[in-house]
Amino acid sequence: MKVYATAIIGTILLILGVALSISVGTADINTATVFKSIFQWDQSKEQVIVRTLRLPRAVIGVLVGANLAVAGALMQAITKNSLASPQVFGVNAGASLIVVSSFVFFPSLSSASLVYFAFIGAALGGIVVYSFASEGGMTHVKLALAGMAVHFFLSSLTQGMIIFNEQAKDALYWLVGAIGGKGWAHVNLILPWSLAGLILAILFSRSISILVLGESIAQGLGQKVHRIRMIAGVLVIILAGSSVAVAGPVGFVGLIIPHIVRKLVGGDYRRIIPFSALFGALLLVYADILSRFIAYPFESPVGIVTAMIGAPFFLYLAKQGRKVKQ
């Protein structure tokens, strides 16, 4: 009963958040105009704003939030480490570095091609951090230190590339994590990867739940552990990489949400993964709304809000150390 109530409340809050995201901004638009923009097109200024700017922005917020939260849940499951997330594991920073490099060295590339560069960068970042953190046995502290070291190193390379290359200047705002100014082209870019990644993650959630019990138990139940880890790793790359390609390295969503979801619905990944998608979308949509008021009437990147929420949460988990359980 609690699970159903959580699902209903979360869904209602998400719908309200999307409606609020479409309505709130430098130009306030009432609810009636929002509905008319969707169902009764009359080409007024307000309807153009809703259809071409705010509606795709809200959709991207939902998709990116869901992607990053599920990616974080998968990473925490396969590494059995509560600090694992796309940002801590260097996935976001690696994807950002390769995407910005593509701006500099291949400026004529289409937006669709950037996703593949983001996948490569996400994989490289994750592999580097994992290799450092797992040497001699992975611990919470080693993962945090290795992840943050690689994250800051890759981020510094990315920022240096932006500073010394004029054609990459536009990426500076994107580098903080931003979904403002996105249109339907960006929705079309991320949507197929998001749907594929989220659906496959839900389909493999049972295997992930068994894997969390321990490798020996999973093997005894007929699970192919290495294949499950590989599939989960590929899903993390797809979900996090496509999100970075569109919205930049939005941080901490993949760290915060799986912990909250486990508190709400328990440790079964058949529930954790879909609920992580729901609450990840919820977090990013509301964070995006808050970002519009930090320097009103100018907009701030949504990554600032998620960092303000996530940094204290990360420090709390790091302090808890071994007391934090899956």
Short mmCIF file of C-alpha atoms in Angstrom, two decimals:
data_model
loop_
_atom_site.label_atom_id
_atom_site.label_comp_id
_atom_site.label_asym_id
_atom_site.label_seq_id
_atom_site.Cartn_x
_atom_site.Cartn_y
_atom_site.Cartn_z
CA MET A 1 0.00 0.00 0.00
CA LYS A 2 2.86 2.36 0.85
CA VAL A 3 4.46 1.71 -2.54
CA TYR A 4 1.26 2.57 -4.41
CA ALA A 5 0.78 5.72 -2.34
CA THR A 6 4.37 6.75 -3.05
CA ALA A 7 3.86 6.18 -6.78
CA ILE A 8 0.63 8.18 -6.85
CA ILE A 9 2.02 11.08 -4.82
CA GLY A 10 5.22 11.16 -6.88
CA THR A 11 3.30 11.14 -10.16
CA ILE A 12 0.98 13.95 -9.03
CA LEU A 13 3.95 16.04 -7.87
CA LEU A 14 5.70 15.45 -11.20
CA ILE A 15 2.64 16.53 -13.20
CA LEU A 16 2.32 19.65 -11.04
CA GLY A 17 6.03 20.32 -11.46
CA VAL A 18 5.85 20.06 -15.25
CA ALA A 19 2.82 22.39 -15.29
CA LEU A 20 4.65 24.84 -13.03
CA SER A 21 7.80 24.61 -15.16
CA ILE A 22 5.80 25.55 -18.25
CA SER A 23 4.00 28.42 -16.49
CA VAL A 24 6.82 30.08 -14.50
CA GLY A 25 9.53 32.30 -15.92
CA THR A 26 10.31 35.84 -16.97
CA ALA A 27 6.97 35.80 -18.76
CA ASP A 28 4.27 34.40 -16.47
CA ILE A 29 1.78 32.26 -18.37
CA ASN A 30 -1.47 31.12 -16.79
CA THR A 31 -2.71 27.54 -16.83
CA ALA A 32 -5.46 28.22 -19.35
CA THR A 33 -2.92 29.51 -21.87
CA VAL A 34 -0.76 26.44 -21.30
CA PHE A 35 -3.64 24.10 -22.13
CA LYS A 36 -4.65 26.19 -25.15
CA SER A 37 -1.07 26.09 -26.39
CA ILE A 38 -1.20 22.31 -26.45
CA PHE A 39 -4.72 21.71 -27.70
CA GLN A 40 -5.80 24.93 -29.44
CA TRP A 41 -2.97 26.58 -31.38
CA ASP A 42 -3.48 30.26 -32.25
CA GLN A 43 0.17 31.34 -32.71
CA SER A 44 0.10 33.96 -29.97
CA LYS A 45 3.36 35.00 -28.31
CA GLU A 46 2.57 33.08 -25.12
CA GLN A 47 1.75 29.93 -27.04
CA VAL A 48 4.98 30.16 -29.04
CA ILE A 49 6.92 30.42 -25.75
CA VAL A 50 5.11 27.38 -24.34
CA ARG A 51 5.45 25.18 -27.41
CA THR A 52 8.97 26.03 -28.56
CA LEU A 53 10.76 26.77 -25.26
CA ARG A 54 9.10 25.69 -22.04
CA LEU A 55 7.42 22.43 -23.02
CA PRO A 56 10.57 20.86 -24.54
CA ARG A 57 12.58 22.18 -21.58
CA ALA A 58 10.23 20.42 -19.15
CA VAL A 59 10.41 17.19 -21.17
CA ILE A 60 14.22 17.32 -21.15
CA GLY A 61 14.17 17.92 -17.40
CA VAL A 62 12.06 14.78 -16.94
CA LEU A 63 14.27 12.66 -19.20
CA VAL A 64 17.62 13.86 -17.86
CA GLY A 65 16.52 13.52 -14.24
CA ALA A 66 15.20 10.00 -14.83
CA ASN A 67 18.34 8.99 -16.75
CA LEU A 68 20.81 10.19 -14.13
CA ALA A 69 18.88 8.74 -11.19
CA VAL A 70 18.61 5.30 -12.78
CA ALA A 71 22.28 5.43 -13.82
CA GLY A 72 23.19 6.18 -10.20
CA ALA A 73 21.03 3.32 -8.91
CA LEU A 74 22.68 0.88 -11.32
CA MET A 75 26.16 2.05 -10.38
CA GLN A 76 25.48 1.68 -6.67
CA ALA A 77 24.17 -1.83 -7.30
CA ILE A 78 27.00 -3.20 -9.43
CA THR A 79 29.76 -1.62 -7.32
CA LYS A 80 27.99 -2.23 -3.97
CA ASN A 81 29.10 1.25 -3.00
CA SER A 82 26.62 3.85 -1.74
CA LEU A 83 28.78 6.74 -3.02
CA ALA A 84 28.74 5.58 -6.63
CA SER A 85 27.08 7.93 -9.13
CA PRO A 86 27.79 9.25 -12.64
CA GLN A 87 29.53 12.31 -11.21
CA VAL A 88 31.57 10.58 -8.51
CA PHE A 89 32.61 7.85 -10.95
CA GLY A 90 33.93 10.36 -13.49
CA VAL A 91 31.28 9.41 -16.05
CA ASN A 92 29.90 12.94 -16.38
CA ALA A 93 33.36 14.56 -16.46
CA GLY A 94 34.64 12.10 -19.07
CA ALA A 95 31.62 12.65 -21.28
CA SER A 96 31.96 16.43 -20.91
CA LEU A 97 35.65 16.37 -21.88
CA ILE A 98 35.08 14.39 -25.06
CA VAL A 99 32.01 16.42 -26.04
CA VAL A 100 33.87 19.73 -25.61
CA SER A 101 36.85 18.25 -27.49
CA SER A 102 34.51 17.48 -30.36
CA PHE A 103 33.37 21.14 -30.34
CA VAL A 104 37.01 22.21 -30.71
CA PHE A 105 38.40 19.66 -33.17
CA PHE A 106 35.26 18.81 -35.16
CA PRO A 107 33.12 21.99 -35.12
CA SER A 108 31.02 20.87 -38.08
CA LEU A 109 29.69 17.78 -36.31
CA SER A 110 25.93 17.44 -36.02
CA SER A 111 24.23 17.42 -32.64
CA ALA A 112 23.25 13.77 -33.10
CA SER A 113 26.94 12.82 -33.36
CA LEU A 114 27.70 14.39 -29.98
CA VAL A 115 25.85 11.57 -28.22
CA TYR A 116 28.37 9.01 -29.47
CA PHE A 117 31.27 11.16 -28.30
CA ALA A 118 29.55 11.45 -24.92
CA PHE A 119 29.26 7.66 -24.73
CA ILE A 120 32.98 7.27 -25.38
CA GLY A 121 33.87 9.86 -22.74
CA ALA A 122 31.49 8.37 -20.19
CA ALA A 123 33.03 4.94 -20.65
CA LEU A 124 36.60 6.27 -20.38
CA GLY A 125 35.86 8.30 -17.24
CA GLY A 126 34.16 5.38 -15.53
CA ILE A 127 36.94 2.93 -16.43
CA VAL A 128 39.67 5.23 -15.11
CA VAL A 129 37.94 5.78 -11.77
CA TYR A 130 37.03 2.11 -11.37
CA SER A 131 40.61 1.01 -12.06
CA PHE A 132 41.97 3.36 -9.38
CA ALA A 133 39.24 2.73 -6.80
CA SER A 134 39.19 -1.09 -7.12
CA GLU A 135 42.94 -1.58 -6.75
CA GLY A 136 43.41 -3.44 -3.47
CA GLY A 137 39.65 -3.54 -2.83
CA MET A 138 37.09 -0.80 -3.33
CA THR A 139 35.95 1.17 -0.30
CA HIS A 140 33.69 4.19 0.16
CA VAL A 141 36.65 6.45 0.86
CA LYS A 142 38.78 5.18 -2.03
CA LEU A 143 35.90 5.61 -4.46
CA ALA A 144 35.24 9.14 -3.23
CA LEU A 145 38.91 10.14 -3.45
CA ALA A 146 39.55 8.52 -6.83
CA GLY A 147 36.27 9.78 -8.26
CA MET A 148 36.73 13.35 -7.13
CA ALA A 149 40.38 13.40 -8.23
CA VAL A 150 39.54 12.17 -11.72
CA HIS A 151 36.47 14.39 -11.87
CA PHE A 152 38.44 17.56 -11.06
CA PHE A 153 41.31 16.58 -13.36
CA LEU A 154 39.02 15.96 -16.35
CA SER A 155 36.95 19.05 -15.54
CA SER A 156 40.10 21.21 -15.44
CA LEU A 157 41.13 19.90 -18.86
CA THR A 158 37.65 20.68 -20.17
CA GLN A 159 37.65 24.22 -18.73
CA GLY A 160 41.16 24.89 -20.06
CA MET A 161 40.05 23.80 -23.50
CA ILE A 162 37.09 26.18 -23.33
CA ILE A 163 39.22 29.12 -22.17
CA PHE A 164 41.81 28.75 -24.93
CA ASN A 165 39.42 28.01 -27.80
CA GLU A 166 36.93 30.61 -28.97
CA GLN A 167 34.66 28.07 -30.66
CA ALA A 168 34.11 26.32 -27.31
CA LYS A 169 33.11 29.43 -25.33
CA ASP A 170 29.42 28.64 -25.71
CA ALA A 171 29.97 25.40 -23.77
CA LEU A 172 30.87 27.23 -20.54
CA TYR A 173 27.24 27.66 -19.46
CA TRP A 174 26.43 24.10 -20.55
CA LEU A 175 29.37 22.78 -18.50
CA VAL A 176 27.63 23.64 -15.21
CA GLY A 177 24.60 21.59 -16.23
CA ALA A 178 21.78 23.47 -17.94
CA ILE A 179 18.52 22.62 -19.69
CA GLY A 180 17.46 26.19 -20.49
CA GLY A 181 17.20 27.12 -24.15
CA LYS A 182 16.68 23.53 -25.29
CA GLY A 183 14.18 22.75 -28.03
CA TRP A 184 12.48 19.80 -29.66
CA ALA A 185 15.67 18.92 -31.55
CA HIS A 186 17.29 18.16 -28.19
CA VAL A 187 14.25 16.15 -27.10
CA ASN A 188 14.52 14.08 -30.29
CA LEU A 189 18.22 13.61 -29.58
CA ILE A 190 17.84 12.21 -26.06
CA LEU A 191 14.41 10.53 -26.24
CA PRO A 192 15.30 7.26 -28.05
CA TRP A 193 18.37 6.67 -25.87
CA SER A 194 16.40 7.45 -22.70
CA LEU A 195 13.54 5.13 -23.57
CA ALA A 196 15.89 2.31 -24.57
CA GLY A 197 18.04 2.71 -21.45
CA LEU A 198 15.17 3.06 -18.98
CA ILE A 199 13.15 0.17 -20.41
CA LEU A 200 16.16 -2.16 -20.46
CA ALA A 201 17.06 -1.13 -16.90
CA ILE A 202 13.56 -2.05 -15.73
CA LEU A 203 13.72 -5.37 -17.61
CA PHE A 204 17.03 -6.24 -15.95
CA SER A 205 15.99 -5.00 -12.50
CA ARG A 206 15.29 -8.52 -11.24
CA SER A 207 18.80 -9.64 -12.16
CA ILE A 208 20.24 -6.54 -10.50
CA SER A 209 18.33 -7.33 -7.30
CA ILE A 210 19.80 -10.84 -7.24
CA LEU A 211 23.29 -9.51 -7.95
CA VAL A 212 23.09 -7.19 -4.92
CA LEU A 213 22.62 -10.26 -2.69
CA GLY A 214 26.17 -11.38 -3.55
CA GLU A 215 27.99 -12.96 -6.47
CA SER A 216 27.93 -16.50 -5.04
CA ILE A 217 24.17 -16.34 -4.42
CA ALA A 218 23.56 -14.86 -7.87
CA GLN A 219 25.63 -17.60 -9.53
CA GLY A 220 23.82 -20.23 -7.47
CA LEU A 221 20.52 -18.91 -8.80
CA GLY A 222 21.75 -19.24 -12.36
CA GLN A 223 22.65 -15.60 -12.99
CA LYS A 224 25.58 -14.75 -15.25
CA VAL A 225 27.22 -12.16 -13.05
CA HIS A 226 29.75 -10.77 -15.51
CA ARG A 227 27.12 -10.37 -18.22
CA ILE A 228 24.79 -8.56 -15.82
CA ARG A 229 27.58 -6.18 -14.79
CA MET A 230 28.47 -5.52 -18.42
CA ILE A 231 24.87 -4.82 -19.41
CA ALA A 232 24.39 -2.53 -16.40
CA GLY A 233 27.61 -0.69 -17.29
CA VAL A 234 26.44 -0.17 -20.87
CA LEU A 235 23.10 1.14 -19.60
CA VAL A 236 24.91 3.62 -17.32
CA ILE A 237 26.93 4.87 -20.30
CA ILE A 238 23.79 5.24 -22.44
CA LEU A 239 21.75 7.01 -19.77
CA ALA A 240 24.47 9.30 -18.41
CA GLY A 241 26.15 9.93 -21.77
CA SER A 242 22.97 10.98 -23.57
CA SER A 243 22.07 13.26 -20.65
CA VAL A 244 25.48 14.98 -20.69
CA ALA A 245 25.30 15.43 -24.47
CA VAL A 246 22.07 17.41 -24.08
CA ALA A 247 22.19 19.05 -20.63
CA GLY A 248 25.84 18.98 -19.61
CA PRO A 249 27.20 17.32 -16.46
CA VAL A 250 24.29 17.84 -14.06
CA GLY A 251 25.61 16.54 -10.76
CA PHE A 252 24.36 14.65 -7.71
CA VAL A 253 20.98 13.48 -9.07
CA GLY A 254 22.32 9.94 -9.41
CA LEU A 255 23.73 10.06 -5.89
CA ILE A 256 20.76 11.50 -4.00
CA ILE A 257 17.73 9.81 -5.53
CA PRO A 258 18.60 6.07 -5.12
CA HIS A 259 19.15 6.60 -1.38
CA ILE A 260 15.82 8.38 -0.98
CA VAL A 261 14.04 5.72 -3.02
CA ARG A 262 15.50 2.87 -0.96
CA LYS A 263 14.14 4.55 2.17
CA LEU A 264 10.69 4.83 0.57
CA VAL A 265 10.21 1.50 -1.23
CA GLY A 266 12.88 -0.86 0.14
CA GLY A 267 15.91 -2.57 -1.40
CA ASP A 268 14.27 -4.45 -4.30
CA TYR A 269 15.63 -3.04 -7.56
CA ARG A 270 12.41 -3.99 -9.34
CA ARG A 271 11.04 -1.02 -7.39
CA ILE A 272 14.19 1.07 -7.01
CA ILE A 273 14.79 1.53 -10.74
CA PRO A 274 11.31 2.75 -11.81
CA PHE A 275 10.94 4.86 -8.67
CA SER A 276 14.41 6.33 -9.23
CA ALA A 277 13.28 7.38 -12.70
CA LEU A 278 10.16 9.01 -11.24
CA PHE A 279 11.89 10.84 -8.41
CA GLY A 280 14.92 11.76 -10.52
CA ALA A 281 12.57 13.49 -12.95
CA LEU A 282 10.81 15.10 -10.01
CA LEU A 283 14.05 16.47 -8.54
CA LEU A 284 15.37 17.94 -11.77
CA VAL A 285 12.06 19.56 -12.78
CA TYR A 286 11.73 21.35 -9.43
CA ALA A 287 15.45 22.19 -9.37
CA ASP A 288 15.04 23.79 -12.78
CA ILE A 289 12.15 25.89 -11.49
CA LEU A 290 14.26 27.07 -8.54
CA SER A 291 17.19 27.90 -10.83
CA ARG A 292 15.07 30.55 -12.55
CA PHE A 293 14.87 32.60 -9.35
CA ILE A 294 18.50 32.52 -8.16
CA ALA A 295 19.41 35.58 -10.25
CA TYR A 296 15.95 36.63 -11.44
CA PRO A 297 15.14 37.79 -14.12
CA PHE A 298 18.25 36.03 -15.45
CA GLU A 299 18.34 32.24 -15.38
CA SER A 300 21.00 30.11 -13.70
CA PRO A 301 22.07 26.59 -14.71
CA VAL A 302 20.10 23.85 -13.00
CA GLY A 303 23.41 22.25 -11.99
CA ILE A 304 23.87 24.99 -9.39
CA VAL A 305 20.71 23.90 -7.56
CA THR A 306 21.50 20.17 -7.69
CA ALA A 307 25.01 20.92 -6.39
CA MET A 308 23.59 22.98 -3.50
CA ILE A 309 21.40 20.02 -2.55
CA GLY A 310 23.83 17.24 -3.38
CA ALA A 311 27.12 18.46 -1.91
CA PRO A 312 25.93 18.30 1.74
CA PHE A 313 24.31 14.94 1.00
CA PHE A 314 27.59 13.61 -0.41
CA LEU A 315 29.52 14.80 2.66
CA TYR A 316 26.96 13.13 4.91
CA LEU A 317 27.33 9.79 3.09
CA ALA A 318 31.11 10.04 3.10
CA LYS A 319 31.03 10.64 6.85
CA GLN A 320 28.74 7.66 7.43
CA GLY A 321 31.23 5.39 5.64
CA ARG A 322 30.50 1.75 6.22
CA LYS A 323 27.33 2.48 8.15
CA VAL A 324 25.57 3.30 4.88
CA LYS A 325 24.18 0.05 3.48
CA GLN A 326 22.65 -0.88 0.18
#
